[in-house]
Coordinates of C-alpha atoms in Angstrom, one line a residue:
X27 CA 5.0 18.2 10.5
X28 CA 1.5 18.7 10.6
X29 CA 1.4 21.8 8.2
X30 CA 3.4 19.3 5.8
X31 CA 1.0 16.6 5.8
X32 CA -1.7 18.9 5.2
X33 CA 0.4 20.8 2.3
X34 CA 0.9 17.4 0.8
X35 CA -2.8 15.9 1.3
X36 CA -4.4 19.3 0.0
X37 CA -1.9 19.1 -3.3
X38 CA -3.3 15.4 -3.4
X39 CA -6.6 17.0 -3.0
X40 CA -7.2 15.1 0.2
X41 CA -8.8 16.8 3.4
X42 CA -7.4 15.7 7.0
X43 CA -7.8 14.8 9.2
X44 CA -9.6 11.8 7.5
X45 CA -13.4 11.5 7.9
X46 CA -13.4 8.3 9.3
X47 CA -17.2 7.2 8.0
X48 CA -18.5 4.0 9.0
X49 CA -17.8 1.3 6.2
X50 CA -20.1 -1.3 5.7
X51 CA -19.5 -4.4 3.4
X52 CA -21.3 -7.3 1.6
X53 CA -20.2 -11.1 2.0
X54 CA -20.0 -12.5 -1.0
X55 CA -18.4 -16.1 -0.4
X56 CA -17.0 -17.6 2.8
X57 CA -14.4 -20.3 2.5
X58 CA -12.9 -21.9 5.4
X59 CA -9.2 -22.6 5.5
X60 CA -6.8 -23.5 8.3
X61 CA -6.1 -21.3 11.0
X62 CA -8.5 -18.7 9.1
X63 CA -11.9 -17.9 7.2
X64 CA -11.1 -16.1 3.5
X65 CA -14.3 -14.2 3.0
X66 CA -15.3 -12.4 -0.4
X67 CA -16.1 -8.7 0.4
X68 CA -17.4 -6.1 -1.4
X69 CA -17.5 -2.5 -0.2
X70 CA -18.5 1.1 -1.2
X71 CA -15.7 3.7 -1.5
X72 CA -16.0 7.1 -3.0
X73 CA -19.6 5.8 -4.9
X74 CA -17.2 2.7 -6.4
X75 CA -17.5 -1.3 -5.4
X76 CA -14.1 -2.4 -4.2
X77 CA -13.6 -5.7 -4.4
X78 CA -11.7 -7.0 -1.3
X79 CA -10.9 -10.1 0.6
X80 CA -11.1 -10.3 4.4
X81 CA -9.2 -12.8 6.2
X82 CA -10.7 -13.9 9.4
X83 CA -8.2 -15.8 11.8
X84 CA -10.3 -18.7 13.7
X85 CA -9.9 -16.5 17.6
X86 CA -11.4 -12.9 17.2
X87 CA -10.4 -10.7 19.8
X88 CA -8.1 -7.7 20.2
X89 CA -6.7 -8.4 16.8
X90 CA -3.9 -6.7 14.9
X91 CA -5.0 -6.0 11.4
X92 CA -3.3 -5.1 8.3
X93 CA -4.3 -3.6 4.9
X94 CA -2.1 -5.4 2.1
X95 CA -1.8 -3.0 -1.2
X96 CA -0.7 -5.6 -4.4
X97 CA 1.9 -5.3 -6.4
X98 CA 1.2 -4.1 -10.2
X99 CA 3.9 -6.2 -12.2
X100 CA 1.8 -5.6 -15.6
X101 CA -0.6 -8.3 -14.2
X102 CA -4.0 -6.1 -13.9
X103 CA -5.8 -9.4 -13.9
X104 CA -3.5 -10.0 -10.3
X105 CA -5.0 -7.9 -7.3
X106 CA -6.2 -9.3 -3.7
X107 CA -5.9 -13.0 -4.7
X108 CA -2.4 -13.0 -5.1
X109 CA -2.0 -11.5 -1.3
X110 CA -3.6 -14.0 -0.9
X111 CA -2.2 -17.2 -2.2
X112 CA -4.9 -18.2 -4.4
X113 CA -2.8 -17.6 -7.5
X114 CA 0.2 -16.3 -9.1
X115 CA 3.8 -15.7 -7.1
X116 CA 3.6 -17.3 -3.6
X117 CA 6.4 -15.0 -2.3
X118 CA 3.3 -12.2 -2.7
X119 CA 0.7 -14.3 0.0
X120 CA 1.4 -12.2 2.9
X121 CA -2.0 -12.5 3.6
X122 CA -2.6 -16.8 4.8
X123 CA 0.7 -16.2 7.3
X124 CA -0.6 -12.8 8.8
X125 CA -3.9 -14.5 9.3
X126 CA -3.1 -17.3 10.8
X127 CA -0.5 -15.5 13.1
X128 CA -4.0 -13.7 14.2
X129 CA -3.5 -10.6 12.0
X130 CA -7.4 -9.2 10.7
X131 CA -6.4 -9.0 6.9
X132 CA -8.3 -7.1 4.0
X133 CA -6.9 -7.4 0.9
X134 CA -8.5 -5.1 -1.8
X135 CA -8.1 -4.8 -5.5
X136 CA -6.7 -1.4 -6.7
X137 CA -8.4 0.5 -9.1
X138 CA -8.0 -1.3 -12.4
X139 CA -6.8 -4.5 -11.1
X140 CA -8.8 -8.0 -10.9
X141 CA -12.2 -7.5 -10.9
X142 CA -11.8 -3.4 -10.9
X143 CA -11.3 -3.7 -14.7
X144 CA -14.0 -2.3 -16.8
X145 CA -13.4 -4.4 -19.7
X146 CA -11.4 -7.6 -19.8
X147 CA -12.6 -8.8 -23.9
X148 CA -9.8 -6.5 -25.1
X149 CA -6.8 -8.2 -25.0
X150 CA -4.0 -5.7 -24.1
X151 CA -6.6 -3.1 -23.1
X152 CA -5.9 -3.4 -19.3
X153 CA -3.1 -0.9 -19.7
X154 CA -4.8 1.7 -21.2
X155 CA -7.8 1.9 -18.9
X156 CA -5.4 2.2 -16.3
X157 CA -3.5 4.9 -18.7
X158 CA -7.3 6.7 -18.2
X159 CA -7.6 6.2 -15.1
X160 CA -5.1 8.6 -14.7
X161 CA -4.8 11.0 -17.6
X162 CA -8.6 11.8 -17.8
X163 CA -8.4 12.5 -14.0
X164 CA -5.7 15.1 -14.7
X165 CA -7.8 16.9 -17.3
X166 CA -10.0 17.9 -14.5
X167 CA -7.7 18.7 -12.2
X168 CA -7.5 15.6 -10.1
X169 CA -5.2 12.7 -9.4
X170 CA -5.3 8.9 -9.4
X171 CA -3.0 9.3 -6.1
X172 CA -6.6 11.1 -4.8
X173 CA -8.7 7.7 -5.8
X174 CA -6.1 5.2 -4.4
X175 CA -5.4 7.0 -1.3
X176 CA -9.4 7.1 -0.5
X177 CA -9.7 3.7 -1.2
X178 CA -7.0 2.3 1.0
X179 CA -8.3 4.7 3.8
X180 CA -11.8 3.8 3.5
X181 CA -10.1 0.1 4.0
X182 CA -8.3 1.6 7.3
X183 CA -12.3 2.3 8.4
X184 CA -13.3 -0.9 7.5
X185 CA -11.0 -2.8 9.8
X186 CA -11.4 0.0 12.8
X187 CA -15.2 -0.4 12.5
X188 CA -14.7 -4.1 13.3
X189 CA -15.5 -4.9 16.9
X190 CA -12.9 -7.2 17.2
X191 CA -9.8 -5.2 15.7
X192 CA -7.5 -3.3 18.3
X193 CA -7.6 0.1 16.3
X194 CA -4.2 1.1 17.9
X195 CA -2.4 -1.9 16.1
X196 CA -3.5 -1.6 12.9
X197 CA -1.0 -1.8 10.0
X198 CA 0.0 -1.8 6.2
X199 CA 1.9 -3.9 3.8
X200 CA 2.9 -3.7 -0.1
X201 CA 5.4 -4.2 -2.5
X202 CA 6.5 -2.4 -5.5
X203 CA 3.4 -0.9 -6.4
X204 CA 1.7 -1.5 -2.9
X205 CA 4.8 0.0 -1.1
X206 CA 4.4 3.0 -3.2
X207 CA 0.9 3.1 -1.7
X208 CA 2.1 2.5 1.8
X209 CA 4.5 5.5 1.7
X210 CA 1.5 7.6 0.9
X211 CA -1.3 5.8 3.0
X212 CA 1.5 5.8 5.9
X213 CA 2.5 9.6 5.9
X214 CA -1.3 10.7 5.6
X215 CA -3.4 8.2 7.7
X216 CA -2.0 8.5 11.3
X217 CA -4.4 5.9 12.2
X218 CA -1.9 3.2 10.8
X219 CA 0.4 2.5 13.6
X220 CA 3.0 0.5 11.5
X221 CA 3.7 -0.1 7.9
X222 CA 6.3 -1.7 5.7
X223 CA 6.9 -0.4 2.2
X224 CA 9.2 -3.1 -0.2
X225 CA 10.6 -2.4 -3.4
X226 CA 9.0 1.1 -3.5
X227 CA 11.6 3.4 -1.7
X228 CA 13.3 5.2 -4.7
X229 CA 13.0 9.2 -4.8
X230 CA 11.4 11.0 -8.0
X231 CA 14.9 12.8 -8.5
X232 CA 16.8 9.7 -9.0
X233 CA 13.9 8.3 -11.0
X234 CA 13.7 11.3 -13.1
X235 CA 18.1 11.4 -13.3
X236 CA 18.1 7.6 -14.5
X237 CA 14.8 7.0 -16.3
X238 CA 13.0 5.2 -13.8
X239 CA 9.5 4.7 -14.7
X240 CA 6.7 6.4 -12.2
X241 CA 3.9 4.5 -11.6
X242 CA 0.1 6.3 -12.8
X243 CA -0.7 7.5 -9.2
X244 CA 2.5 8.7 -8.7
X245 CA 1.9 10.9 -11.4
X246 CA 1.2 14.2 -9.0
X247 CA 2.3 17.3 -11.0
X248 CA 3.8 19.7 -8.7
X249 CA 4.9 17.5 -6.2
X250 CA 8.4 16.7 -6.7
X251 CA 10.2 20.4 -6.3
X252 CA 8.4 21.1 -3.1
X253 CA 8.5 17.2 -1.6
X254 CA 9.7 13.7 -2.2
X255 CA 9.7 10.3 -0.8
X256 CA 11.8 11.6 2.0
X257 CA 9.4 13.8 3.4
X258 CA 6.4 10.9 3.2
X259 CA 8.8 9.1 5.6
X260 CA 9.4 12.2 7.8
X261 CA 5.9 12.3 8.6
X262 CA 5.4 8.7 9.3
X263 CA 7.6 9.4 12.4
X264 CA 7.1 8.2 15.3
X265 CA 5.5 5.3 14.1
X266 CA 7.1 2.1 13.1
X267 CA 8.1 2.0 9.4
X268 CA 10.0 -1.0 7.8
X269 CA 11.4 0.0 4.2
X270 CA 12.7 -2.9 2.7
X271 CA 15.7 -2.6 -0.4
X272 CA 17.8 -4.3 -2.7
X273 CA 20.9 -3.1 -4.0
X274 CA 20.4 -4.2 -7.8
X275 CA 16.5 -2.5 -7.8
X276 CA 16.1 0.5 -9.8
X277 CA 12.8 1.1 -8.1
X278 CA 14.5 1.3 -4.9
X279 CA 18.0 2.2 -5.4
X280 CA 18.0 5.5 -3.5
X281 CA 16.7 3.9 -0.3
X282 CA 19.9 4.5 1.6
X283 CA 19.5 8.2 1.5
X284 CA 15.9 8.6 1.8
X285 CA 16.4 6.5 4.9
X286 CA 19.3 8.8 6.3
X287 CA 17.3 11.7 5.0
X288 CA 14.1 10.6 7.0
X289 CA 15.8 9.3 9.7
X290 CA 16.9 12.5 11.5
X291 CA 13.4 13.1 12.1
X292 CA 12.8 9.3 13.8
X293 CA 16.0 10.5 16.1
X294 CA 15.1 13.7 16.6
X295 CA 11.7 12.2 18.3
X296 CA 14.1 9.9 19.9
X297 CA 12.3 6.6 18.2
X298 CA 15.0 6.4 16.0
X299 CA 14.8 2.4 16.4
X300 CA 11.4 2.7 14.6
X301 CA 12.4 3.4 11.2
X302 CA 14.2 0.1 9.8
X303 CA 15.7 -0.5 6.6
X304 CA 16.8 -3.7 5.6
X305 CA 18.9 -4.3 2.2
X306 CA 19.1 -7.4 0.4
X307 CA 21.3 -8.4 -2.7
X308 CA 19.5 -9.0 -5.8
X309 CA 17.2 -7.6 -7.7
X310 CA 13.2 -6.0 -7.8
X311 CA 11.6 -8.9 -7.3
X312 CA 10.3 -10.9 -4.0
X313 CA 12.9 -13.7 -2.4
X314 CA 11.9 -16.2 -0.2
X315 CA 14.3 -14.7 2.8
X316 CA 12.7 -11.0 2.2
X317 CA 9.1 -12.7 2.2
X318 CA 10.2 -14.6 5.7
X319 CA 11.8 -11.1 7.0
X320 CA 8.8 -8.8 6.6
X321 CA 6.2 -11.5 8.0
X322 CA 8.6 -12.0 11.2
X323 CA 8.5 -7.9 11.3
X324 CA 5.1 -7.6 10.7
X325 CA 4.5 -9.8 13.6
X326 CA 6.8 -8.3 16.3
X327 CA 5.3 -4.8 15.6

Protein backbone atom coordinates (compact mmCIF):
# COMPACT_ATOMS: atom_id res chain seq x y z
CA UNK A 1 0.00 0.00 0.00
CA UNK A 2 2.72 2.29 0.52
CA UNK A 3 4.10 2.13 -3.12
CA UNK A 4 0.38 3.02 -4.00
CA UNK A 5 0.09 6.00 -1.97
CA UNK A 6 3.17 7.27 -3.25
CA UNK A 7 2.24 6.35 -7.05
CA UNK A 8 -0.94 8.27 -6.47
CA UNK A 9 0.62 11.39 -4.49
CA UNK A 10 3.59 11.73 -7.05
CA UNK A 11 0.77 11.59 -10.06
CA UNK A 12 -0.85 14.37 -7.78
CA UNK A 13 2.47 15.88 -7.69
CA UNK A 14 2.56 15.54 -3.93
CA UNK A 15 5.82 14.30 -2.01
CA UNK A 16 5.30 11.95 1.17
CA UNK A 17 5.66 11.52 3.56
CA UNK A 18 4.21 15.10 4.21
CA UNK A 19 6.62 17.80 5.55
CA UNK A 20 4.85 18.58 8.44
CA UNK A 21 6.10 22.46 8.83
CA UNK A 22 5.12 24.36 11.70
CA UNK A 23 1.88 26.49 10.86
CA UNK A 24 1.41 29.60 12.39
CA UNK A 25 -1.79 31.72 12.14
CA UNK A 26 -3.17 35.31 12.67
CA UNK A 27 -6.42 36.00 14.93
CA UNK A 28 -8.40 38.09 13.25
CA UNK A 29 -11.79 38.23 15.43
CA UNK A 30 -12.72 36.24 18.63
CA UNK A 31 -16.36 35.74 19.36
CA UNK A 32 -17.50 33.94 22.29
CA UNK A 33 -20.38 31.45 21.92
CA UNK A 34 -21.69 28.75 24.22
CA UNK A 35 -19.72 25.84 24.92
CA UNK A 36 -16.96 27.37 22.48
CA UNK A 37 -14.81 30.45 21.24
CA UNK A 38 -15.28 30.93 17.08
CA UNK A 39 -12.06 32.68 16.33
CA UNK A 40 -11.20 34.29 12.73
CA UNK A 41 -7.93 32.83 11.48
CA UNK A 42 -5.83 33.50 8.78
CA UNK A 43 -2.95 31.25 7.80
CA UNK A 44 -0.13 30.90 5.13
CA UNK A 45 -0.24 27.80 2.88
CA UNK A 46 1.87 27.24 -0.17
CA UNK A 47 2.68 31.40 -0.26
CA UNK A 48 -1.49 31.81 -0.16
CA UNK A 49 -3.74 33.33 2.92
CA UNK A 50 -6.36 30.83 3.86
CA UNK A 51 -9.02 32.01 5.47
CA UNK A 52 -10.21 29.64 8.25
CA UNK A 53 -12.21 29.45 11.32
CA UNK A 54 -11.02 27.81 14.55
CA UNK A 55 -13.38 26.68 17.00
CA UNK A 56 -12.16 26.61 20.50
CA UNK A 57 -14.34 24.43 22.97
CA UNK A 58 -14.38 26.35 26.56
CA UNK A 59 -11.88 22.99 28.32
CA UNK A 60 -8.55 22.66 26.29
CA UNK A 61 -6.84 19.70 26.91
CA UNK A 62 -6.15 16.37 25.10
CA UNK A 63 -8.68 17.41 22.45
CA UNK A 64 -9.91 15.62 19.44
CA UNK A 65 -9.75 17.84 16.46
CA UNK A 66 -11.30 17.76 13.08
CA UNK A 67 -10.67 19.53 9.77
CA UNK A 68 -14.24 20.19 8.13
CA UNK A 69 -13.85 20.55 4.06
CA UNK A 70 -17.37 22.56 2.74
CA UNK A 71 -19.49 21.51 0.39
CA UNK A 72 -19.36 23.45 -3.15
CA UNK A 73 -23.28 23.49 -4.15
CA UNK A 74 -22.52 26.45 -6.83
CA UNK A 75 -22.40 28.77 -3.64
CA UNK A 76 -18.57 30.10 -3.95
CA UNK A 77 -19.66 32.87 -1.73
CA UNK A 78 -20.42 29.69 1.01
CA UNK A 79 -17.02 28.20 2.56
CA UNK A 80 -16.09 27.95 6.53
CA UNK A 81 -19.17 29.86 7.67
CA UNK A 82 -21.58 27.53 6.59
CA UNK A 83 -19.60 24.60 8.75
CA UNK A 84 -20.15 26.76 10.84
CA UNK A 85 -23.64 27.83 11.35
CA UNK A 86 -23.30 31.39 10.62
CA UNK A 87 -25.23 31.20 7.43
CA UNK A 88 -26.84 29.21 4.78
CA UNK A 89 -28.09 25.22 5.33
CA UNK A 90 -27.92 24.35 9.08
CA UNK A 91 -27.80 20.68 8.20
CA UNK A 92 -23.95 21.75 6.94
CA UNK A 93 -22.86 23.31 10.83
CA UNK A 94 -20.97 20.33 11.82
CA UNK A 95 -18.73 22.61 13.28
CA UNK A 96 -20.93 24.43 16.77
CA UNK A 97 -21.87 20.48 17.73
CA UNK A 98 -18.18 19.05 17.29
CA UNK A 99 -17.02 22.01 19.28
CA UNK A 100 -19.10 21.92 21.92
CA UNK A 101 -18.74 17.99 22.24
CA UNK A 102 -14.84 19.20 22.86
CA UNK A 103 -13.74 18.56 19.23
CA UNK A 104 -10.66 21.43 18.15
CA UNK A 105 -12.40 22.52 14.78
CA UNK A 106 -10.76 24.54 11.84
CA UNK A 107 -12.86 25.22 9.19
CA UNK A 108 -11.08 26.68 6.09
CA UNK A 109 -12.35 28.22 2.90
CA UNK A 110 -11.27 26.17 -0.24
CA UNK A 111 -9.63 27.87 -2.91
CA UNK A 112 -12.15 30.03 -4.66
CA UNK A 113 -14.73 29.96 -1.99
CA UNK A 114 -15.79 32.89 0.47
CA UNK A 115 -13.27 35.14 0.97
CA UNK A 116 -10.64 33.02 -1.48
CA UNK A 117 -12.44 34.70 -4.40
CA UNK A 118 -10.36 37.07 -6.31
CA UNK A 119 -13.10 39.15 -7.61
CA UNK A 120 -16.67 39.11 -6.29
CA UNK A 121 -17.98 42.60 -8.62
CA UNK A 122 -18.61 40.14 -11.52
CA UNK A 123 -21.76 38.70 -11.07
CA UNK A 124 -21.53 35.07 -12.28
CA UNK A 125 -17.76 35.25 -12.43
CA UNK A 126 -17.18 32.94 -9.35
CA UNK A 127 -17.41 29.97 -11.73
CA UNK A 128 -15.03 30.82 -14.00
CA UNK A 129 -12.16 31.70 -11.62
CA UNK A 130 -12.67 28.47 -10.26
CA UNK A 131 -12.79 27.16 -14.10
CA UNK A 132 -8.97 28.84 -13.94
CA UNK A 133 -8.13 27.74 -11.11
CA UNK A 134 -7.94 24.60 -12.65
CA UNK A 135 -7.45 24.73 -16.39
CA UNK A 136 -4.46 27.23 -16.25
CA UNK A 137 -2.88 24.82 -13.57
CA UNK A 138 -3.13 22.03 -16.13
CA UNK A 139 -1.32 24.06 -18.81
CA UNK A 140 1.63 23.82 -16.71
CA UNK A 141 1.53 20.58 -15.77
CA UNK A 142 -0.10 20.75 -12.43
CA UNK A 143 -3.41 20.07 -10.72
CA UNK A 144 -5.95 21.85 -8.58
CA UNK A 145 -6.09 18.35 -6.57
CA UNK A 146 -2.13 19.48 -5.79
CA UNK A 147 -3.41 23.04 -4.28
CA UNK A 148 -6.37 21.57 -2.25
CA UNK A 149 -4.65 18.70 -0.92
CA UNK A 150 -1.70 21.14 0.49
CA UNK A 151 -4.09 23.29 1.83
CA UNK A 152 -6.07 20.82 3.84
CA UNK A 153 -2.74 19.26 5.03
CA UNK A 154 -1.10 22.40 5.97
CA UNK A 155 -4.67 22.59 8.12
CA UNK A 156 -3.76 18.86 9.52
CA UNK A 157 -0.33 20.89 10.90
CA UNK A 158 -2.14 23.56 12.23
CA UNK A 159 -4.18 21.59 14.63
CA UNK A 160 -1.11 19.07 15.48
CA UNK A 161 1.04 22.16 16.25
CA UNK A 162 -1.58 23.10 18.91
CA UNK A 163 -0.43 22.20 22.42
CA UNK A 164 -3.67 21.21 23.35
CA UNK A 165 -4.79 18.83 20.41
CA UNK A 166 -4.10 14.89 20.99
CA UNK A 167 -2.31 14.46 17.46
CA UNK A 168 -3.43 10.71 17.50
CA UNK A 169 -7.22 11.69 17.34
CA UNK A 170 -7.27 13.96 14.80
CA UNK A 171 -9.95 13.69 12.15
CA UNK A 172 -11.76 14.91 8.91
CA UNK A 173 -15.26 15.67 7.76
CA UNK A 174 -17.06 16.87 4.37
CA UNK A 175 -19.74 16.51 2.22
CA UNK A 176 -20.18 16.41 -1.42
CA UNK A 177 -17.40 18.49 -2.35
CA UNK A 178 -15.59 18.22 1.05
CA UNK A 179 -16.01 14.30 1.03
CA UNK A 180 -14.36 14.35 -2.22
CA UNK A 181 -11.52 16.05 -0.37
CA UNK A 182 -11.67 13.66 2.53
CA UNK A 183 -11.18 10.64 0.24
CA UNK A 184 -8.00 12.27 -1.00
CA UNK A 185 -6.74 14.05 2.26
CA UNK A 186 -7.65 10.51 4.04
CA UNK A 187 -5.68 8.03 1.70
CA UNK A 188 -2.54 10.44 1.65
CA UNK A 189 -2.24 12.05 5.13
CA UNK A 190 -1.84 9.14 7.58
CA UNK A 191 -1.82 11.58 10.24
CA UNK A 192 -5.69 11.65 10.11
CA UNK A 193 -6.79 8.93 12.32
CA UNK A 194 -10.51 9.00 11.22
CA UNK A 195 -12.52 10.55 8.54
CA UNK A 196 -16.06 10.55 7.15
CA UNK A 197 -16.61 11.28 3.44
CA UNK A 198 -20.76 12.06 2.65
CA UNK A 199 -22.21 12.35 -0.62
CA UNK A 200 -18.78 11.95 -2.41
CA UNK A 201 -18.30 8.12 -2.76
CA UNK A 202 -19.11 7.57 -6.53
CA UNK A 203 -16.22 5.98 -8.78
CA UNK A 204 -15.00 8.03 -12.05
CA UNK A 205 -16.13 4.90 -14.20
CA UNK A 206 -19.69 5.15 -13.25
CA UNK A 207 -19.40 8.90 -13.42
CA UNK A 208 -17.84 8.75 -16.76
CA UNK A 209 -20.66 5.64 -17.87
CA UNK A 210 -23.68 7.98 -16.72
CA UNK A 211 -22.58 11.62 -17.12
CA UNK A 212 -21.82 12.45 -13.68
CA UNK A 213 -20.21 15.73 -13.46
CA UNK A 214 -16.37 15.65 -11.84
CA UNK A 215 -15.69 18.26 -9.77
CA UNK A 216 -12.36 20.80 -10.90
CA UNK A 217 -9.83 19.06 -8.55
CA UNK A 218 -10.98 15.90 -9.50
CA UNK A 219 -9.87 16.66 -12.73
CA UNK A 220 -6.38 14.45 -12.53
CA UNK A 221 -5.67 13.30 -16.13
CA UNK A 222 -4.26 9.93 -15.89
CA UNK A 223 -5.62 8.87 -12.93
CA UNK A 224 -8.66 6.96 -13.58
CA UNK A 225 -7.14 3.75 -15.67
CA UNK A 226 -4.43 3.07 -13.19
CA UNK A 227 -6.80 4.06 -9.83
CA UNK A 228 -10.17 5.08 -8.57
CA UNK A 229 -12.07 5.94 -5.55
CA UNK A 230 -11.63 2.34 -4.41
CA UNK A 231 -8.15 2.39 -4.08
CA UNK A 232 -8.17 5.97 -1.98
CA UNK A 233 -10.19 3.84 0.46
CA UNK A 234 -7.81 0.86 0.37
CA UNK A 235 -5.19 3.04 1.62
CA UNK A 236 -7.12 4.66 4.34
CA UNK A 237 -7.09 1.14 6.01
CA UNK A 238 -6.66 0.56 9.04
CA UNK A 239 -8.03 3.63 10.12
CA UNK A 240 -11.57 4.47 10.72
CA UNK A 241 -13.46 5.69 7.66
CA UNK A 242 -17.34 6.44 7.65
CA UNK A 243 -18.68 6.79 3.89
CA UNK A 244 -21.97 7.99 4.08
CA UNK A 245 -24.72 7.23 0.83
CA UNK A 246 -27.97 7.66 -0.48
CA UNK A 247 -29.60 5.49 -2.85
CA UNK A 248 -31.20 8.26 -5.20
CA UNK A 249 -27.51 10.39 -5.33
CA UNK A 250 -25.79 10.31 -8.50
CA UNK A 251 -22.67 11.56 -6.81
CA UNK A 252 -22.66 8.58 -4.68
CA UNK A 253 -24.44 5.88 -6.35
CA UNK A 254 -21.62 3.41 -6.66
CA UNK A 255 -20.85 3.43 -3.02
CA UNK A 256 -21.90 -0.08 -2.43
CA UNK A 257 -19.15 -1.39 -4.54
CA UNK A 258 -16.38 0.84 -3.72
CA UNK A 259 -17.17 -0.13 -0.21
CA UNK A 260 -17.12 -4.01 -1.00
CA UNK A 261 -14.14 -3.26 -3.24
CA UNK A 262 -12.22 -1.41 -0.38
CA UNK A 263 -13.31 -3.46 2.16
CA UNK A 264 -11.29 -6.60 1.61
CA UNK A 265 -8.42 -4.65 2.39
CA UNK A 266 -10.06 -3.34 6.06
CA UNK A 267 -10.59 -7.39 6.58
CA UNK A 268 -7.67 -8.51 5.36
CA UNK A 269 -6.02 -6.16 8.28
CA UNK A 270 -8.65 -7.66 10.33
CA UNK A 271 -10.26 -3.97 11.19
CA UNK A 272 -12.85 -4.74 9.03
CA UNK A 273 -15.33 -2.98 11.58
CA UNK A 274 -13.51 0.29 10.67
CA UNK A 275 -14.75 1.01 7.38
CA UNK A 276 -18.62 1.84 7.76
CA UNK A 277 -21.01 2.66 5.21
CA UNK A 278 -24.28 3.85 6.02
CA UNK A 279 -27.09 4.31 3.21
CA UNK A 280 -30.02 6.53 3.46
CA UNK A 281 -33.05 6.89 1.07
CA UNK A 282 -33.28 10.08 -0.71
CA UNK A 283 -31.46 12.15 -2.48
CA UNK A 284 -27.81 14.35 -2.65
CA UNK A 285 -28.56 16.64 -0.33
CA UNK A 286 -28.07 16.75 3.74
CA UNK A 287 -31.15 15.30 6.01
CA UNK A 288 -31.53 16.01 9.40
CA UNK A 289 -31.12 12.11 10.44
CA UNK A 290 -27.68 11.84 8.26
CA UNK A 291 -26.50 15.28 9.95
CA UNK A 292 -27.41 13.58 13.64
CA UNK A 293 -25.69 10.11 12.36
CA UNK A 294 -22.25 11.55 11.31
CA UNK A 295 -22.02 13.91 14.50
CA UNK A 296 -22.88 10.73 16.81
CA UNK A 297 -19.95 8.87 14.60
CA UNK A 298 -17.71 11.55 14.67
CA UNK A 299 -17.93 11.51 18.42
CA UNK A 300 -17.55 7.73 19.23
CA UNK A 301 -14.38 7.67 17.03
Amino acid sequence: MTNLRNEIAELIGLSLPWKAIDVTYEVLDSVKEEGYTRQLVSYTSDGDKVSAYLLLPDTLKNNPAVLINHQHNREHHLGKSEVCGLVGNPLQAFGPDLAKQGFVVLAPDSICFEERRKDTTVEGFDFWQHFHEMTYRVINGEFLMKKVLTDAMNGISLLAGLPFVDTGRIGTLGHSYGGNTVLFLAALDERISYACASGSACTYEYRMKHGTGIELASVIPNFHGKYDIDDLVKLVAPRKLLIVSSDEDKYSMDAPEIVKMAGVRYEMLGVAQNLEHKRYAGGHALTEERFRDIIEWMIMN
